[in-house]
XYZ file of C-alpha atoms in Angstrom:
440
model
C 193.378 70.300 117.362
C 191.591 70.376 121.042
C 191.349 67.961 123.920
C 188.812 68.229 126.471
C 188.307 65.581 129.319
C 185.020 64.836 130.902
C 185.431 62.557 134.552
C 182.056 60.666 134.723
C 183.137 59.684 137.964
C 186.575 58.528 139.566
C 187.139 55.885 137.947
C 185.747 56.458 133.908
C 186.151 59.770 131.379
C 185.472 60.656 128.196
C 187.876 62.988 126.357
C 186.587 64.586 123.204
C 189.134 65.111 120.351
C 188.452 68.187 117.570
C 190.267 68.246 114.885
C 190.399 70.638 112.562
C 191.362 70.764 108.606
C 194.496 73.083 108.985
C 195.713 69.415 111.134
C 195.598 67.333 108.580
C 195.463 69.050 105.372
C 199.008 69.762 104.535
C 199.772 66.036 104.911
C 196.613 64.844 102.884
C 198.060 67.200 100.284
C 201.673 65.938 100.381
C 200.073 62.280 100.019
C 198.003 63.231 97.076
C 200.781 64.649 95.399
C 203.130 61.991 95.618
C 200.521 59.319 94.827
C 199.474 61.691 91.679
C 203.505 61.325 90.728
C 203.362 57.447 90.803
C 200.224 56.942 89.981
C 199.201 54.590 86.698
C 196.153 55.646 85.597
C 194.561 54.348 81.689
C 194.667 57.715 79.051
C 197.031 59.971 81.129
C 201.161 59.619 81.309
C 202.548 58.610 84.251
C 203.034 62.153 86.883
C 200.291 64.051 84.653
C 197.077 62.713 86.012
C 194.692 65.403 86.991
C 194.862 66.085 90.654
C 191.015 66.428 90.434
C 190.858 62.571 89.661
C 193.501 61.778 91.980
C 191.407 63.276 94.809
C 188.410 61.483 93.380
C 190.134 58.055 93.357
C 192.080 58.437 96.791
C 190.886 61.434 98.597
C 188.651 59.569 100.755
C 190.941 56.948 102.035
C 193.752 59.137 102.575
C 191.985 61.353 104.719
C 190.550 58.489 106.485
C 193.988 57.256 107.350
C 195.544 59.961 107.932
C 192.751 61.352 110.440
C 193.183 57.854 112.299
C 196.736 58.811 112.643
C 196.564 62.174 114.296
C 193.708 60.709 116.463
C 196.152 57.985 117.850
C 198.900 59.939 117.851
C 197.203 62.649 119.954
C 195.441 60.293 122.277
C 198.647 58.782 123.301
C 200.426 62.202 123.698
C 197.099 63.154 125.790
C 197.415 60.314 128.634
C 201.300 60.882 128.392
C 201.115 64.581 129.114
C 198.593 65.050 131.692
C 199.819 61.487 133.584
C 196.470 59.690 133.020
C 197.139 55.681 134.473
C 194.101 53.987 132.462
C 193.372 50.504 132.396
C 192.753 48.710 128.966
C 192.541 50.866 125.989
C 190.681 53.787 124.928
C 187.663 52.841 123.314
C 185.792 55.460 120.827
C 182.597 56.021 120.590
C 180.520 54.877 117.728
C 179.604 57.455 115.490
C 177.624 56.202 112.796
C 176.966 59.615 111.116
C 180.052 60.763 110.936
C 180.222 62.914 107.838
C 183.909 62.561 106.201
C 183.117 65.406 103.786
C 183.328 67.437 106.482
C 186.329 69.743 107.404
C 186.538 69.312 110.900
C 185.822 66.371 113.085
C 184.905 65.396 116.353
C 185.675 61.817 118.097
C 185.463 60.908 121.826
C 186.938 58.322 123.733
C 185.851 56.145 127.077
C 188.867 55.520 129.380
C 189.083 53.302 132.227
C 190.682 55.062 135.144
C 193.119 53.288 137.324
C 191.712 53.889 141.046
C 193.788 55.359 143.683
C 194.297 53.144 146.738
C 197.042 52.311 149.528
C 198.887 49.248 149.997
C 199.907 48.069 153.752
C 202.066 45.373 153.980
C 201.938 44.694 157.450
C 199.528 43.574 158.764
C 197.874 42.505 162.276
C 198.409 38.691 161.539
C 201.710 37.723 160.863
C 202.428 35.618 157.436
C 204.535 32.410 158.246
C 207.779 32.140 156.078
C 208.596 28.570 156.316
C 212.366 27.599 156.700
C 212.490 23.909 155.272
C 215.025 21.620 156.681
C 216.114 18.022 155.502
C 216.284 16.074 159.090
C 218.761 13.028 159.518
C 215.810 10.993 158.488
C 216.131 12.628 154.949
C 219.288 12.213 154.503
C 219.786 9.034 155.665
C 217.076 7.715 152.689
C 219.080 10.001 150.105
C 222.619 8.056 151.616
C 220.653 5.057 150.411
C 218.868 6.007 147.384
C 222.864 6.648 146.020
C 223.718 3.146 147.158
C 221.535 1.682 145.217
C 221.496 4.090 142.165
C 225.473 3.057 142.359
C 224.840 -0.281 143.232
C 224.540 -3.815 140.952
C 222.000 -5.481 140.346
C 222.323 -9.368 141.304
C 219.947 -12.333 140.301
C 217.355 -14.021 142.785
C 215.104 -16.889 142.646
C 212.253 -15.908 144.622
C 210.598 -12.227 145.532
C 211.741 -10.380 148.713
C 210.788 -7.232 150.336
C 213.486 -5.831 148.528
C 213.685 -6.810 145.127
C 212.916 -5.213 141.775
C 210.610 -6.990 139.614
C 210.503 -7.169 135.912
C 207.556 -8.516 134.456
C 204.465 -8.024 131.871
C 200.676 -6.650 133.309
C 198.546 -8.085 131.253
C 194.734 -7.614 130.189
C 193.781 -8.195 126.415
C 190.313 -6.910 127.199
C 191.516 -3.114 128.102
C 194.576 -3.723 125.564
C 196.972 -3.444 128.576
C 200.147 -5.183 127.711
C 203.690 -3.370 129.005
C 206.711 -4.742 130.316
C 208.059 -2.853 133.541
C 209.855 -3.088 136.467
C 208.454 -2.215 139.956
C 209.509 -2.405 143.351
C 207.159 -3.884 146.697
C 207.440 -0.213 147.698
C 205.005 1.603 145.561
C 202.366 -0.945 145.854
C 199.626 0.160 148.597
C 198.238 -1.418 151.541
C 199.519 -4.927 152.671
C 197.943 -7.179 150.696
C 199.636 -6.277 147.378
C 203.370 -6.494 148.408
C 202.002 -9.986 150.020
C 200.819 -11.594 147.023
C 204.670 -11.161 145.198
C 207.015 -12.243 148.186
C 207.977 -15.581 147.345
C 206.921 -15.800 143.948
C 209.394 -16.893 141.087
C 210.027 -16.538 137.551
C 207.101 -17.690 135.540
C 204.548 -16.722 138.032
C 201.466 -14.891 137.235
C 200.322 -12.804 140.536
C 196.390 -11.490 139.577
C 195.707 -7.804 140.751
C 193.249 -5.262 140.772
C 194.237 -1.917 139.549
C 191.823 0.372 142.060
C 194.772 0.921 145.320
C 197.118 -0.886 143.228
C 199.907 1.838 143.923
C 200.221 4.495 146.147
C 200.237 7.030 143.215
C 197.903 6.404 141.045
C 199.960 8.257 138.266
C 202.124 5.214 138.427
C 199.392 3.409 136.431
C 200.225 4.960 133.528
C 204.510 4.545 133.993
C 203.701 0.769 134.407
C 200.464 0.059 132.694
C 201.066 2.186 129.841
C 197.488 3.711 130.267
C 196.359 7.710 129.728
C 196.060 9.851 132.206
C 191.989 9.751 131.712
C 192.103 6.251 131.664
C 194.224 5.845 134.542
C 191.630 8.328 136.893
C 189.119 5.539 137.994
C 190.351 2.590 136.424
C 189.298 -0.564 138.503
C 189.934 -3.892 135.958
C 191.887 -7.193 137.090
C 195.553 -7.063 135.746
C 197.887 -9.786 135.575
C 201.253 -9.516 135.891
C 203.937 -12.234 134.633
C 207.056 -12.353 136.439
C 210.040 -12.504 133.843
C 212.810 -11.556 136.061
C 213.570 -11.116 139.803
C 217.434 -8.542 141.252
C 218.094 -7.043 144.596
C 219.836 -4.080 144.013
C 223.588 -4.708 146.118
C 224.304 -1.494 147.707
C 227.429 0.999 146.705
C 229.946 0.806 149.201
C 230.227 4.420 150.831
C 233.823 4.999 149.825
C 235.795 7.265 148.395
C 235.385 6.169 144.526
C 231.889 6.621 144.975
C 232.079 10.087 146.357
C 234.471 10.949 143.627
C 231.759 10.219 141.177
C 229.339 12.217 142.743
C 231.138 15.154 143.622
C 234.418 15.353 141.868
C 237.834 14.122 143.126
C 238.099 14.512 146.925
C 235.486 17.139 147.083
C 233.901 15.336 149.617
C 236.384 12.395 152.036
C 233.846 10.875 154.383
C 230.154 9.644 155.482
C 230.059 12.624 157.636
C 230.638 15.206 154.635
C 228.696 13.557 152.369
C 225.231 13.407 154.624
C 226.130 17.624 155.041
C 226.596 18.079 151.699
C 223.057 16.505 150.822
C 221.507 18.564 153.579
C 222.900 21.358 152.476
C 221.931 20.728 148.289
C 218.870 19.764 149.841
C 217.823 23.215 151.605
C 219.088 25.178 148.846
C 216.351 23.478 146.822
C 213.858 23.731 149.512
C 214.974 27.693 150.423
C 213.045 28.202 147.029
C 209.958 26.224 148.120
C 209.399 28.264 150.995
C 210.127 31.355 149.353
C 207.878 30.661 146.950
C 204.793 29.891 149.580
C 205.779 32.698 151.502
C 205.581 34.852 147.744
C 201.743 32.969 147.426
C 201.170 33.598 150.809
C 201.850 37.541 150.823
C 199.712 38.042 147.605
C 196.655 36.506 149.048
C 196.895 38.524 151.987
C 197.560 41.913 149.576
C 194.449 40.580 147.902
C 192.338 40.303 150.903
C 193.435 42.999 152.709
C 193.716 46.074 149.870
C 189.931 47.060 148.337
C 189.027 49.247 145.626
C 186.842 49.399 143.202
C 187.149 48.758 139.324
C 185.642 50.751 135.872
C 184.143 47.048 135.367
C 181.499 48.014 133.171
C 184.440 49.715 130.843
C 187.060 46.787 131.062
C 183.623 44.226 130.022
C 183.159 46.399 127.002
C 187.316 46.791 126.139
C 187.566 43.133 126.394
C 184.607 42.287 124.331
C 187.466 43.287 121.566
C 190.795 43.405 122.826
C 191.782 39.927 121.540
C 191.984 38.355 118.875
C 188.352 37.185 118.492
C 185.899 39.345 119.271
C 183.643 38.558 122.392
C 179.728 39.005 123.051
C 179.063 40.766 126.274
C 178.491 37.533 128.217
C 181.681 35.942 127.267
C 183.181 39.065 127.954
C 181.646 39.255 131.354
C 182.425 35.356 132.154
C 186.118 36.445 131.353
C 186.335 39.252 133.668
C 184.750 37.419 136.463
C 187.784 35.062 135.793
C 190.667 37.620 135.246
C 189.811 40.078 138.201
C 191.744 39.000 140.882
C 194.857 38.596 138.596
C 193.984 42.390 136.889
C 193.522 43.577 140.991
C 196.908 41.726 141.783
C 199.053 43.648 139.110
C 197.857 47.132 140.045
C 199.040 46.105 143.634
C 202.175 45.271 141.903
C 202.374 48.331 140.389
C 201.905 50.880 143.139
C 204.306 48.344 145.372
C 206.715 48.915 142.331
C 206.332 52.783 142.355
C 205.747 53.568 146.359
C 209.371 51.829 146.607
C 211.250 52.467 143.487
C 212.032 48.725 142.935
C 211.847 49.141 138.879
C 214.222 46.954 137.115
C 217.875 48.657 135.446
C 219.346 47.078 132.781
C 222.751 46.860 134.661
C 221.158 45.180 137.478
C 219.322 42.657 134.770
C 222.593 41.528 133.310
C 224.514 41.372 136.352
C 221.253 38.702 137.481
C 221.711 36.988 133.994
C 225.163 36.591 134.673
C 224.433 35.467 138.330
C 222.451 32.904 136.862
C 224.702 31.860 133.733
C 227.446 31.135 136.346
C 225.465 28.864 138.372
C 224.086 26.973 135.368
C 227.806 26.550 134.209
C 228.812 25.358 137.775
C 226.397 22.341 137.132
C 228.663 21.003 134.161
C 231.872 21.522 135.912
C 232.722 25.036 134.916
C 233.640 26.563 138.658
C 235.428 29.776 137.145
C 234.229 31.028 133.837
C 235.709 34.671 132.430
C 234.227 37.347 132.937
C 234.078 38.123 129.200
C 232.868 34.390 128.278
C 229.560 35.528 131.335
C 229.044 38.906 129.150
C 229.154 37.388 126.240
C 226.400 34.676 127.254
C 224.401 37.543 128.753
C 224.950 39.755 125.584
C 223.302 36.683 123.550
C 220.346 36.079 126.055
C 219.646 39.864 126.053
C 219.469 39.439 122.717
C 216.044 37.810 122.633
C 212.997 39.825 124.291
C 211.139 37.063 125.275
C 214.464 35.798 128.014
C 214.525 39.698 128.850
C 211.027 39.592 129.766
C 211.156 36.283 131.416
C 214.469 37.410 133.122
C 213.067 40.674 134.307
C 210.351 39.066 135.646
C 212.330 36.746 137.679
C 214.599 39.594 139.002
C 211.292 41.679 140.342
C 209.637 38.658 141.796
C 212.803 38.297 143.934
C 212.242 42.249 144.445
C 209.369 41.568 146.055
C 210.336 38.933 147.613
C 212.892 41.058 149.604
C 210.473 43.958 150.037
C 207.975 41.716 152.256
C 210.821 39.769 154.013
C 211.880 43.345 155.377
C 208.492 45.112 155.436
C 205.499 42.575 156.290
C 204.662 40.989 158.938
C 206.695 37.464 158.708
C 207.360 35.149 161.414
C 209.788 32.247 160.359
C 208.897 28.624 161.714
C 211.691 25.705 160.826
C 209.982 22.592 159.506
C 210.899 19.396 157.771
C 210.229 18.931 154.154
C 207.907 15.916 154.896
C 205.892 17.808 157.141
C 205.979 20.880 155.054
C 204.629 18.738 152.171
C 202.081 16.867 154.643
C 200.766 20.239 155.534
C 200.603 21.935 152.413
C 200.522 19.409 149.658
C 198.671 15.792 150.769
């Protein structure tokens, strides 16, 4: 067998792979035999067919499969041994007169060549990494929020600003009919929250569902409406007021901490507000990781160029998946997966230039890591060490959670790698202004 390599240019080849019948003979032979031992064939006893008709019957196909072998086999060897990074799959040639009488063979391959390129990660501008903070504002609505998740309901006659209302929106021509319970709060503008205060059981207040709340996703919670038909609805609605509670606040004491937190984990006002803030940023230490994560690959994006084999990877995709593609779908999905395809080869030579692959050691210690925080959630402070293996031994089990794990674990590679190596200013803000900014 012989492999030759053509470079079209830097970024496609074609190798060309001879093979000759001393490769696969032997093996066609072996094949033949054993089939001829097995094989059932009408006037002959079984292991005395003619080895003429066994060729006749199965020569072909055996050949055929066994050529396809060697040619996959050898490929793969090929990009192994001379260290060929190619993009997609090789794709052969057709070769409709291909002559499988023949002794010796010839088949060549396109490749898509990965292109060389250089990744700096810092760069003249610096990339904001945002350090949310929960300010006493914050907190001071979470100290409440627990009141009244903790606190009882009691009975009123009429609507005030702060009651909960049960009652039944109603309108037979959209089939709208669901019982819920709302508070003035998420109602938007003035005039909404207006038309309940002071109204009492058995009232019917008439409202238009266009601005009725400030989310309009709470049309479907309360009107029991799709998410299609929610977007744009604008019908009258009434609603029929069934019952009307204020919500008595919990009394900030020390049963009610208890309940939260576990006996005397936390003893006063003061403790509780910093243990919020402090739950609080953890959460919000992920946020801003995460837009700083966002952040960095646009500017890789933007600020590493090179070019791509694209008319190769249009052609390998045309039948890569499952259903085959004509070239314009196949072009429609490149345009779409290009900046994802460009992304991972950034990845990659990040991943190489600075050795940040992933050990196995260093996976299960993280699954461990994260097993032990999971059980802290229920209670369990101080699990075994055996009892964490064992959970990791069962998660590393399954290939999919080792995938999913893995990439976890180099995503907070990364992560590191810019927050030592890029350019990164930090700026403190407050989660409402961070969500203002980045998510109104």
């Amino acid at each position: 067998m012989n492999i030759t390599r053509e470079d079209i240019d830097a970024l496609n080849a074609v190798v060309k792979v001879d093979i000759a019948k001393e490769d696969y003979s032997d093996k066609v032979e072996k094949i033949l035999s054993d089939y001829r031992k097995s094989a059932n064939i009408p006037g002959f006893r079984k292991g005395h067919v003619p080895m003429s008709l066994v060729k006749k019957q199965y020569g072909k196909a055996v050949l055929v499969d066994e050529v396809n072998k060697l040619l996959q086999d050898a490929i793969g060897k090929y990009l192994v041994e001379e260290k060929l990074d190619v993009l997609g799959n090789p794709l052969p040639k057709p070769q409709d007169d291909l002559d499988w009488d023949s002794d010796a063979f010839s088949f060549e391959f396109e490749l898509g060549l990965a292109p060389e390129f250089d990744v700096k990660l810092k760069g003249k501008k610096a990339i904001t990494h945002y350090n949310i903070v929960a300010d006493d504002k914050m907190v001071d609505n979470q100290v409440k929020h627990i009141q009244k998740q903790y606190g009882k309901l009691v009975s009123q006659t009429e609507v005030t600003k702060d009651s909960e209302i049960t009652g039944k929106f109603i309108n037979e021509e959209e089939g709208i009919e669901n019982v819920a319970t709302i508070t003035l709060d998420k109602l938007k503008g003035k005039t909404n929250p207006k038309k309940f205060i002071g109204a009492k059981v058995g009232d019917v207040i008439e409202l238009k569902t266009k601005g009725l709340f400030n989310d309009d996703h709470d049309l479907m919670t309360f009107l029991k409406v799709s998410h299609d038909d929610a977007h744009g609805l604008d019908v009258k609605v009434n609603f029929e007021v069934s019952e009307i509670n204020e919500r008595e606040l919990a009394d900030l004491d020390q049963d009610l901490f208890d309940k939260l937190f576990g006996p005397k984990a936390v003893t006063s006002v003061t403790e509780l507000k910093n243990k919020i803030k402090e739950d609080s940023e953890k959460q919000f230490k992920q946020q801003g990781d995460q837009k700083l994560l966002n952040d960095v690959t646009e500017y890789l994006l933007d600020s590493t160029t090179f070019d791509l084999p694209v008319e190769f990877l249009q052609k390998w995709m045309q039948t890569a998946g499952e259903e085959p593609m004509t070239e314009e779908q196949a072009k429609e999905e490149y345009e779409k997966s290009e900046k994802s395809m460009r992304y991972q080869l950034i990845e990659g030579k990040l991943i190489a230039d600075h050795n940040l692959q992933v050990q196995f050691e260093e996976l299960k210690s993280y699954a461990m890591e994260m097993i032990k925080g999971q059980m802290a959630q229920f209670g369990q402070m101080n699990p075994s060490e055996k009892e964490l293996e064992d959970i990791a031994a069962r998660i590393m089990s399954n290939q999919d959670e080792v995938k999913r794990l893995s990439e976890q674990l180099m995503s907070q590679k990364l992560l590191n790698l810019y927050k030592t190596e890029a350019n990164i200013k930090t700026k403190e803000i407050t989660y409402d202004d961070f969500v203002k900014e980045f998510y109104s």
